[in-house]
Amino acid sequence: MQVKPWMTTEPSCSLLVFDCYESKINGQASEFISQWSHFDRKTTSRVVIHHCPKLEVPDLLKEFSRMEVLKVYNSTIASWNESAALSQSYHPNLMMLYLVRVNLPNGELPAGLLSDDFPLALGDIELCATNLRSLPEDLDLKWPKFASIYLERCELTEVPESLARLAPFDLSLAMNPISTLPPSLLEGGVGYLHVGSTLISELPANVTEISSFLVLRVDNTTVSFFWDWIDTLVEHSDVFAGGSIYGSELEKNMSGVTTDFNRSAHSSLLMNASEANWEVLNQAVDCSPPLLKTQFSLDYFDATYGLGQ
């Protein structure tokens, strides 16, 4: 809905939805300018851009000074230059960024998402079902620390140290083809780490400074054992291992099919299958099937913003 506030000549627009499919356009910068020039951009708090096959994020984005939420869905980003970057100077109120079913140039974060003046309040960054293949080594010098970061159903094959240095409060790398994790990722103060449905078969062997409050998800992986450092963790927090090899073996042990794990013991708590330890295992490990493989609700987003919605 557009309204015309007192003492202004342009209508306001608190929610802006830019639908390339409905407008029969590609999402080029000139098309944005023609549509975004007819209202007061400083009144917009939420921006949704979707169904754009050739998205060129316009410099005009800098004029959305009160934008709090930016969502890009089902689009291919052709360009998002530094001149249109998200920044503290132009977007001091931005708190949430969602890129869903988005193709990124060369599978990398565009310059528009890597400003040296990145918004300080942007504490919720979620990318789901994208072709993201790599992260810059200086990401920790760009993005804010202690944020919630979901990079799910992407094409990441490794976790750079820069992501660990960001020390996200809430980090999900679910459903990426990642096979190894750096120890620093578990030592960096992450409060919630989801690496379920990845290619990891074991956690790092040498973790020395793990937080006792970390919640860890390794569900739907081939993880079959845990190293001894996990004992410190499970004294205070749960490990979610539903659908993992470890979870399957634990269920067999408790049902009487087997009496021990296939791997030699590492963790004195989690690799002890004796009946005397079952109460500890029941409290420390959750082997129930997860309701969702990702933290991000892709089905909800598809139902809300999909074609024809």
mmCIF file of C-alpha atoms in Angstrom:
data_model
loop_
_atom_site.group_PDB
_atom_site.id
_atom_site.type_symbol
_atom_site.label_atom_id
_atom_site.label_comp_id
_atom_site.label_asym_id
_atom_site.label_seq_id
_atom_site.Cartn_x
_atom_site.Cartn_y
_atom_site.Cartn_z
ATOM 1 C CA MET A 1 0.000 0.000 0.000
ATOM 2 C CA GLN A 2 1.232 3.464 -0.814
ATOM 3 C CA VAL A 3 0.258 6.565 1.140
ATOM 4 C CA LYS A 4 1.328 10.177 0.803
ATOM 5 C CA PRO A 5 2.620 11.537 4.108
ATOM 6 C CA TRP A 6 2.094 15.144 5.170
ATOM 7 C CA MET A 7 4.494 17.701 3.657
ATOM 8 C CA THR A 8 5.808 15.321 0.966
ATOM 9 C CA THR A 9 5.168 15.018 -2.736
ATOM 10 C CA GLU A 10 6.044 11.324 -3.066
ATOM 11 C CA PRO A 11 3.994 8.397 -1.723
ATOM 12 C CA SER A 12 5.547 6.208 0.946
ATOM 13 C CA CYS A 13 6.020 2.454 0.694
ATOM 14 C CA SER A 14 6.883 0.432 3.803
ATOM 15 C CA LEU A 15 6.941 -2.923 1.950
ATOM 16 C CA LEU A 16 8.361 -3.020 -1.555
ATOM 17 C CA VAL A 17 7.913 -6.170 -3.648
ATOM 18 C CA PHE A 18 9.760 -6.167 -6.965
ATOM 19 C CA ASP A 19 8.509 -9.138 -9.024
ATOM 20 C CA CYS A 20 10.260 -9.495 -12.373
ATOM 21 C CA TYR A 21 7.978 -12.303 -13.507
ATOM 22 C CA GLU A 22 4.796 -10.380 -12.837
ATOM 23 C CA SER A 23 6.210 -7.221 -14.402
ATOM 24 C CA LYS A 24 7.578 -9.164 -17.401
ATOM 25 C CA ILE A 25 11.082 -7.764 -16.985
ATOM 26 C CA ASN A 26 14.560 -9.218 -16.366
ATOM 27 C CA GLY A 27 15.673 -7.145 -13.411
ATOM 28 C CA GLN A 28 18.118 -4.838 -15.134
ATOM 29 C CA ALA A 29 19.175 -1.663 -13.338
ATOM 30 C CA SER A 30 17.249 0.600 -15.702
ATOM 31 C CA GLU A 31 14.049 -1.330 -14.951
ATOM 32 C CA PHE A 32 14.523 -0.816 -11.235
ATOM 33 C CA ILE A 33 15.044 2.896 -11.704
ATOM 34 C CA SER A 34 11.845 3.299 -13.698
ATOM 35 C CA GLN A 35 9.799 1.608 -10.956
ATOM 36 C CA TRP A 36 11.614 2.846 -7.866
ATOM 37 C CA SER A 37 11.553 6.521 -8.799
ATOM 38 C CA HIS A 38 7.883 7.060 -7.972
ATOM 39 C CA PHE A 39 7.868 6.778 -4.177
ATOM 40 C CA ASP A 40 9.837 7.947 -1.162
ATOM 41 C CA ARG A 41 12.521 5.285 -0.773
ATOM 42 C CA LYS A 42 13.422 6.507 2.708
ATOM 43 C CA THR A 43 10.065 5.189 3.974
ATOM 44 C CA THR A 44 10.664 1.562 2.954
ATOM 45 C CA SER A 45 11.576 -0.903 5.703
ATOM 46 C CA ARG A 46 11.294 -4.200 3.805
ATOM 47 C CA VAL A 47 12.393 -4.984 0.253
ATOM 48 C CA VAL A 48 11.593 -8.234 -1.569
ATOM 49 C CA ILE A 49 13.082 -8.922 -5.010
ATOM 50 C CA HIS A 50 12.134 -12.143 -6.775
ATOM 51 C CA HIS A 51 11.924 -14.048 -10.043
ATOM 52 C CA CYS A 52 14.582 -11.931 -11.794
ATOM 53 C CA PRO A 53 16.579 -13.866 -14.428
ATOM 54 C CA LYS A 54 19.159 -11.091 -14.840
ATOM 55 C CA LEU A 55 19.295 -9.111 -11.628
ATOM 56 C CA GLU A 56 21.394 -5.972 -11.704
ATOM 57 C CA VAL A 57 21.150 -4.439 -8.238
ATOM 58 C CA PRO A 58 20.894 -0.684 -8.854
ATOM 59 C CA ASP A 59 22.825 2.067 -7.095
ATOM 60 C CA LEU A 60 19.407 3.360 -6.095
ATOM 61 C CA LEU A 61 19.449 0.747 -3.321
ATOM 62 C CA LYS A 62 21.593 3.181 -1.325
ATOM 63 C CA GLU A 63 18.573 5.447 -0.928
ATOM 64 C CA PHE A 64 16.671 2.879 1.187
ATOM 65 C CA SER A 65 18.119 4.318 4.376
ATOM 66 C CA ARG A 66 15.468 2.794 6.660
ATOM 67 C CA MET A 67 15.537 -0.677 5.147
ATOM 68 C CA GLU A 68 15.483 -3.353 7.846
ATOM 69 C CA VAL A 69 14.950 -6.518 5.766
ATOM 70 C CA LEU A 70 16.171 -7.442 2.280
ATOM 71 C CA LYS A 71 15.041 -10.645 0.572
ATOM 72 C CA VAL A 72 16.174 -11.887 -2.839
ATOM 73 C CA TYR A 73 14.463 -15.034 -4.090
ATOM 74 C CA ASN A 74 14.559 -17.191 -7.222
ATOM 75 C CA SER A 75 16.881 -14.861 -9.091
ATOM 76 C CA THR A 76 20.205 -14.823 -10.912
ATOM 77 C CA ILE A 77 22.442 -11.967 -9.863
ATOM 78 C CA ALA A 78 24.164 -10.586 -12.931
ATOM 79 C CA SER A 79 25.805 -7.753 -11.003
ATOM 80 C CA TRP A 80 25.836 -6.305 -7.521
ATOM 81 C CA ASN A 81 28.601 -3.759 -7.561
ATOM 82 C CA GLU A 82 30.311 -1.866 -4.771
ATOM 83 C CA SER A 83 28.407 1.254 -5.812
ATOM 84 C CA ALA A 84 25.183 -0.499 -4.725
ATOM 85 C CA ALA A 85 26.679 -2.213 -1.683
ATOM 86 C CA LEU A 86 24.934 -2.751 1.610
ATOM 87 C CA SER A 87 26.685 -0.424 4.041
ATOM 88 C CA GLN A 88 26.450 1.138 7.466
ATOM 89 C CA SER A 89 26.498 4.584 5.878
ATOM 90 C CA TYR A 90 23.400 3.957 3.770
ATOM 91 C CA HIS A 91 21.663 1.069 5.566
ATOM 92 C CA PRO A 92 22.213 1.558 9.318
ATOM 93 C CA ASN A 93 18.914 -0.177 10.179
ATOM 94 C CA LEU A 94 19.384 -3.330 8.094
ATOM 95 C CA MET A 95 19.022 -6.387 10.332
ATOM 96 C CA MET A 96 18.083 -9.313 8.066
ATOM 97 C CA LEU A 97 19.372 -10.500 4.693
ATOM 98 C CA TYR A 98 17.961 -13.522 2.843
ATOM 99 C CA LEU A 99 19.229 -14.893 -0.474
ATOM 100 C CA VAL A 100 17.152 -17.935 -1.407
ATOM 101 C CA ARG A 101 17.321 -19.946 -4.630
ATOM 102 C CA VAL A 102 19.798 -17.404 -5.936
ATOM 103 C CA ASN A 103 22.578 -17.865 -8.485
ATOM 104 C CA LEU A 104 25.649 -15.819 -7.604
ATOM 105 C CA PRO A 105 28.280 -14.637 -10.095
ATOM 106 C CA ASN A 106 30.966 -17.352 -10.291
ATOM 107 C CA GLY A 107 29.572 -18.903 -7.126
ATOM 108 C CA GLU A 108 31.032 -16.062 -5.052
ATOM 109 C CA LEU A 109 29.647 -13.298 -2.875
ATOM 110 C CA PRO A 110 29.345 -10.162 -5.017
ATOM 111 C CA ALA A 111 31.071 -6.898 -4.115
ATOM 112 C CA GLY A 112 27.743 -5.513 -2.937
ATOM 113 C CA LEU A 113 27.832 -7.941 0.002
ATOM 114 C CA LEU A 114 31.441 -7.303 0.973
ATOM 115 C CA SER A 115 31.653 -3.635 1.810
ATOM 116 C CA ASP A 116 34.325 -2.508 4.263
ATOM 117 C CA ASP A 117 31.465 -0.473 5.744
ATOM 118 C CA PHE A 118 29.099 -3.435 6.153
ATOM 119 C CA PRO A 119 25.911 -2.734 8.189
ATOM 120 C CA LEU A 120 26.667 -3.222 11.876
ATOM 121 C CA ALA A 121 23.110 -4.238 12.803
ATOM 122 C CA LEU A 122 22.929 -6.972 10.159
ATOM 123 C CA GLY A 123 22.931 -9.911 12.539
ATOM 124 C CA ASP A 124 20.880 -12.403 10.511
ATOM 125 C CA ILE A 125 22.405 -13.508 7.195
ATOM 126 C CA GLU A 126 20.806 -16.489 5.477
ATOM 127 C CA LEU A 127 21.688 -18.028 2.121
ATOM 128 C CA CYS A 128 19.792 -21.170 1.157
ATOM 129 C CA ALA A 129 19.773 -23.131 -2.099
ATOM 130 C CA THR A 130 22.431 -21.025 -3.800
ATOM 131 C CA ASN A 131 25.502 -21.867 -5.879
ATOM 132 C CA LEU A 132 27.860 -20.324 -3.320
ATOM 133 C CA ARG A 133 31.128 -22.240 -3.654
ATOM 134 C CA SER A 134 33.643 -20.183 -1.704
ATOM 135 C CA LEU A 135 34.004 -17.459 0.904
ATOM 136 C CA PRO A 136 36.682 -14.756 0.973
ATOM 137 C CA GLU A 137 39.612 -15.173 3.342
ATOM 138 C CA ASP A 138 38.957 -11.724 4.814
ATOM 139 C CA LEU A 139 35.235 -12.261 5.455
ATOM 140 C CA ASP A 140 35.804 -11.615 9.156
ATOM 141 C CA LEU A 141 36.957 -8.102 8.251
ATOM 142 C CA LYS A 142 33.699 -7.452 6.385
ATOM 143 C CA TRP A 143 30.774 -9.102 8.154
ATOM 144 C CA PRO A 144 29.837 -8.478 11.805
ATOM 145 C CA LYS A 145 30.914 -10.931 14.472
ATOM 146 C CA PHE A 146 28.539 -12.979 16.638
ATOM 147 C CA ALA A 147 25.764 -12.984 14.008
ATOM 148 C CA SER A 148 23.418 -15.766 12.950
ATOM 149 C CA ILE A 149 24.751 -17.082 9.649
ATOM 150 C CA TYR A 150 23.037 -19.816 7.629
ATOM 151 C CA LEU A 151 24.814 -20.998 4.477
ATOM 152 C CA GLU A 152 22.637 -23.995 3.657
ATOM 153 C CA ARG A 153 22.127 -26.138 0.564
ATOM 154 C CA CYS A 154 24.978 -24.327 -1.130
ATOM 155 C CA GLU A 155 28.072 -25.709 -2.874
ATOM 156 C CA LEU A 156 30.727 -25.045 -0.250
ATOM 157 C CA THR A 157 33.395 -27.760 -0.120
ATOM 158 C CA GLU A 158 35.521 -26.266 2.646
ATOM 159 C CA VAL A 159 35.210 -23.945 5.614
ATOM 160 C CA PRO A 160 37.684 -21.050 5.577
ATOM 161 C CA GLU A 161 39.326 -19.805 8.758
ATOM 162 C CA SER A 162 37.685 -16.432 8.149
ATOM 163 C CA LEU A 163 34.282 -17.958 8.934
ATOM 164 C CA ALA A 164 35.613 -19.381 12.184
ATOM 165 C CA ARG A 165 37.086 -15.996 13.111
ATOM 166 C CA LEU A 166 33.643 -14.437 12.718
ATOM 167 C CA ALA A 167 32.568 -16.576 15.690
ATOM 168 C CA PRO A 168 28.887 -16.678 14.678
ATOM 169 C CA PHE A 169 26.521 -17.183 17.554
ATOM 170 C CA ASP A 170 24.412 -19.429 15.336
ATOM 171 C CA LEU A 171 26.009 -21.139 12.317
ATOM 172 C CA SER A 172 24.500 -23.643 9.900
ATOM 173 C CA LEU A 173 26.389 -25.243 7.023
ATOM 174 C CA ALA A 174 23.791 -27.956 6.511
ATOM 175 C CA MET A 175 23.587 -29.762 3.169
ATOM 176 C CA ASN A 176 26.893 -28.474 1.791
ATOM 177 C CA PRO A 177 29.407 -30.947 0.278
ATOM 178 C CA ILE A 178 31.859 -30.265 3.113
ATOM 179 C CA SER A 179 33.988 -33.223 4.231
ATOM 180 C CA THR A 180 36.209 -31.661 6.906
ATOM 181 C CA LEU A 181 35.898 -28.963 9.550
ATOM 182 C CA PRO A 182 38.729 -26.838 10.953
ATOM 183 C CA PRO A 183 39.168 -27.183 14.740
ATOM 184 C CA SER A 184 38.938 -23.392 15.012
ATOM 185 C CA LEU A 185 35.286 -23.571 13.998
ATOM 186 C CA LEU A 186 34.488 -25.393 17.233
ATOM 187 C CA GLU A 187 36.858 -23.286 19.305
ATOM 188 C CA GLY A 188 35.615 -19.889 18.180
ATOM 189 C CA GLY A 189 32.672 -19.461 20.508
ATOM 190 C CA VAL A 190 29.916 -20.703 18.206
ATOM 191 C CA GLY A 191 26.766 -21.260 20.240
ATOM 192 C CA TYR A 192 24.905 -23.479 17.755
ATOM 193 C CA LEU A 193 26.644 -25.402 14.972
ATOM 194 C CA HIS A 194 24.678 -27.368 12.384
ATOM 195 C CA VAL A 195 26.735 -29.502 9.999
ATOM 196 C CA GLY A 196 24.046 -32.091 9.341
ATOM 197 C CA SER A 197 23.581 -33.582 5.875
ATOM 198 C CA THR A 198 27.161 -32.741 4.916
ATOM 199 C CA LEU A 199 29.901 -35.162 3.833
ATOM 200 C CA ILE A 200 31.779 -35.159 7.131
ATOM 201 C CA SER A 201 32.613 -38.582 8.559
ATOM 202 C CA GLU A 202 34.294 -37.338 11.712
ATOM 203 C CA LEU A 203 34.786 -34.176 13.730
ATOM 204 C CA PRO A 204 38.264 -32.652 14.184
ATOM 205 C CA ALA A 205 40.481 -34.748 16.449
ATOM 206 C CA ASN A 206 42.206 -31.918 18.275
ATOM 207 C CA VAL A 207 39.801 -29.390 19.758
ATOM 208 C CA THR A 208 41.160 -27.707 22.856
ATOM 209 C CA GLU A 209 38.922 -24.790 23.834
ATOM 210 C CA ILE A 210 35.374 -25.858 23.062
ATOM 211 C CA SER A 211 32.550 -23.931 24.660
ATOM 212 C CA SER A 212 30.573 -25.983 27.152
ATOM 213 C CA PHE A 213 27.388 -24.341 25.859
ATOM 214 C CA LEU A 214 27.758 -25.346 22.202
ATOM 215 C CA VAL A 215 24.797 -27.184 20.672
ATOM 216 C CA LEU A 216 26.011 -29.488 17.895
ATOM 217 C CA ARG A 217 24.101 -31.118 15.029
ATOM 218 C CA VAL A 218 25.684 -33.929 13.006
ATOM 219 C CA ASP A 219 22.438 -35.586 11.922
ATOM 220 C CA ASN A 220 22.276 -37.352 8.561
ATOM 221 C CA THR A 221 26.056 -37.711 8.295
ATOM 222 C CA THR A 222 28.439 -40.678 8.278
ATOM 223 C CA VAL A 223 29.896 -39.670 11.648
ATOM 224 C CA SER A 224 30.330 -42.958 13.518
ATOM 225 C CA PHE A 225 32.387 -41.967 16.562
ATOM 226 C CA PHE A 226 33.416 -39.019 18.715
ATOM 227 C CA TRP A 227 36.784 -37.931 20.050
ATOM 228 C CA ASP A 228 37.364 -37.507 23.776
ATOM 229 C CA TRP A 229 36.951 -33.705 23.727
ATOM 230 C CA ILE A 230 33.210 -34.228 23.201
ATOM 231 C CA ASP A 231 32.893 -35.351 26.833
ATOM 232 C CA THR A 232 33.288 -31.782 28.081
ATOM 233 C CA LEU A 233 30.545 -30.664 25.730
ATOM 234 C CA VAL A 234 27.915 -33.294 26.501
ATOM 235 C CA GLU A 235 28.123 -32.631 30.218
ATOM 236 C CA HIS A 236 26.171 -29.432 29.498
ATOM 237 C CA SER A 237 24.719 -29.629 25.968
ATOM 238 C CA ASP A 238 23.097 -32.097 23.588
ATOM 239 C CA VAL A 239 24.508 -33.582 20.423
ATOM 240 C CA PHE A 240 21.931 -34.206 17.698
ATOM 241 C CA ALA A 241 22.879 -37.287 15.697
ATOM 242 C CA GLY A 242 19.652 -38.629 14.200
ATOM 243 C CA GLY A 243 20.214 -40.400 10.899
ATOM 244 C CA SER A 244 23.980 -40.626 11.434
ATOM 245 C CA ILE A 245 25.953 -43.878 11.516
ATOM 246 C CA TYR A 246 26.636 -43.256 15.196
ATOM 247 C CA GLY A 247 22.933 -42.781 15.864
ATOM 248 C CA SER A 248 22.103 -45.996 14.057
ATOM 249 C CA GLU A 249 24.698 -47.979 16.019
ATOM 250 C CA LEU A 250 23.532 -46.461 19.289
ATOM 251 C CA GLU A 251 19.962 -47.546 18.593
ATOM 252 C CA LYS A 252 21.170 -51.085 17.805
ATOM 253 C CA ASN A 253 23.074 -51.205 21.077
ATOM 254 C CA MET A 254 20.095 -50.073 23.110
ATOM 255 C CA SER A 255 17.743 -52.497 21.371
ATOM 256 C CA GLY A 256 20.067 -55.437 22.043
ATOM 257 C CA VAL A 257 21.038 -56.091 18.418
ATOM 258 C CA THR A 258 24.680 -55.275 19.183
ATOM 259 C CA THR A 259 26.617 -54.675 22.381
ATOM 260 C CA ASP A 260 29.327 -52.264 21.269
ATOM 261 C CA PHE A 261 30.245 -49.672 18.645
ATOM 262 C CA ASN A 262 32.130 -50.753 15.548
ATOM 263 C CA ARG A 263 34.865 -48.197 16.181
ATOM 264 C CA SER A 264 37.308 -48.396 19.064
ATOM 265 C CA ALA A 265 36.444 -46.099 21.935
ATOM 266 C CA HIS A 266 37.516 -42.459 21.912
ATOM 267 C CA SER A 267 34.954 -40.625 24.012
ATOM 268 C CA SER A 268 34.578 -42.281 27.407
ATOM 269 C CA LEU A 269 30.958 -41.127 27.527
ATOM 270 C CA LEU A 270 29.608 -41.423 23.991
ATOM 271 C CA MET A 271 31.557 -44.525 22.943
ATOM 272 C CA ASN A 272 30.611 -46.524 26.027
ATOM 273 C CA ALA A 273 27.720 -48.777 24.976
ATOM 274 C CA SER A 274 27.360 -50.599 28.289
ATOM 275 C CA GLU A 275 23.886 -50.696 29.790
ATOM 276 C CA ALA A 276 25.191 -48.839 32.840
ATOM 277 C CA ASN A 277 25.912 -45.875 30.558
ATOM 278 C CA TRP A 278 22.579 -45.796 28.749
ATOM 279 C CA GLU A 279 21.134 -43.069 30.954
ATOM 280 C CA VAL A 280 24.117 -40.857 30.148
ATOM 281 C CA LEU A 281 23.736 -41.552 26.434
ATOM 282 C CA ASN A 282 20.014 -40.818 26.480
ATOM 283 C CA GLN A 283 20.670 -37.441 28.062
ATOM 284 C CA ALA A 284 23.688 -36.533 25.921
ATOM 285 C CA VAL A 285 22.625 -37.620 22.433
ATOM 286 C CA ASP A 286 19.382 -37.042 20.564
ATOM 287 C CA CYS A 287 19.003 -39.606 17.783
ATOM 288 C CA SER A 288 15.454 -38.729 16.773
ATOM 289 C CA PRO A 289 14.938 -37.794 13.106
ATOM 290 C CA PRO A 290 15.198 -34.007 12.620
ATOM 291 C CA LEU A 291 12.018 -32.252 11.539
ATOM 292 C CA LEU A 292 13.952 -30.190 8.987
ATOM 293 C CA LYS A 293 17.364 -30.748 7.439
ATOM 294 C CA THR A 294 18.027 -27.016 7.386
ATOM 295 C CA GLN A 295 17.453 -24.230 9.847
ATOM 296 C CA PHE A 296 15.976 -22.123 7.070
ATOM 297 C CA SER A 297 12.422 -23.098 6.141
ATOM 298 C CA LEU A 298 12.700 -23.370 2.378
ATOM 299 C CA ASP A 299 9.226 -24.860 2.005
ATOM 300 C CA TYR A 300 7.699 -21.837 3.725
ATOM 301 C CA PHE A 301 9.626 -19.440 1.503
ATOM 302 C CA ASP A 302 8.567 -21.327 -1.628
ATOM 303 C CA ALA A 303 4.945 -21.296 -0.517
ATOM 304 C CA THR A 304 5.086 -17.572 0.210
ATOM 305 C CA TYR A 305 7.101 -16.253 -2.729
ATOM 306 C CA GLY A 306 6.923 -18.979 -5.376
ATOM 307 C CA LEU A 307 5.482 -18.292 -8.802
ATOM 308 C CA GLY A 308 1.751 -17.844 -8.616
ATOM 309 C CA GLN A 309 1.737 -17.023 -4.898
#
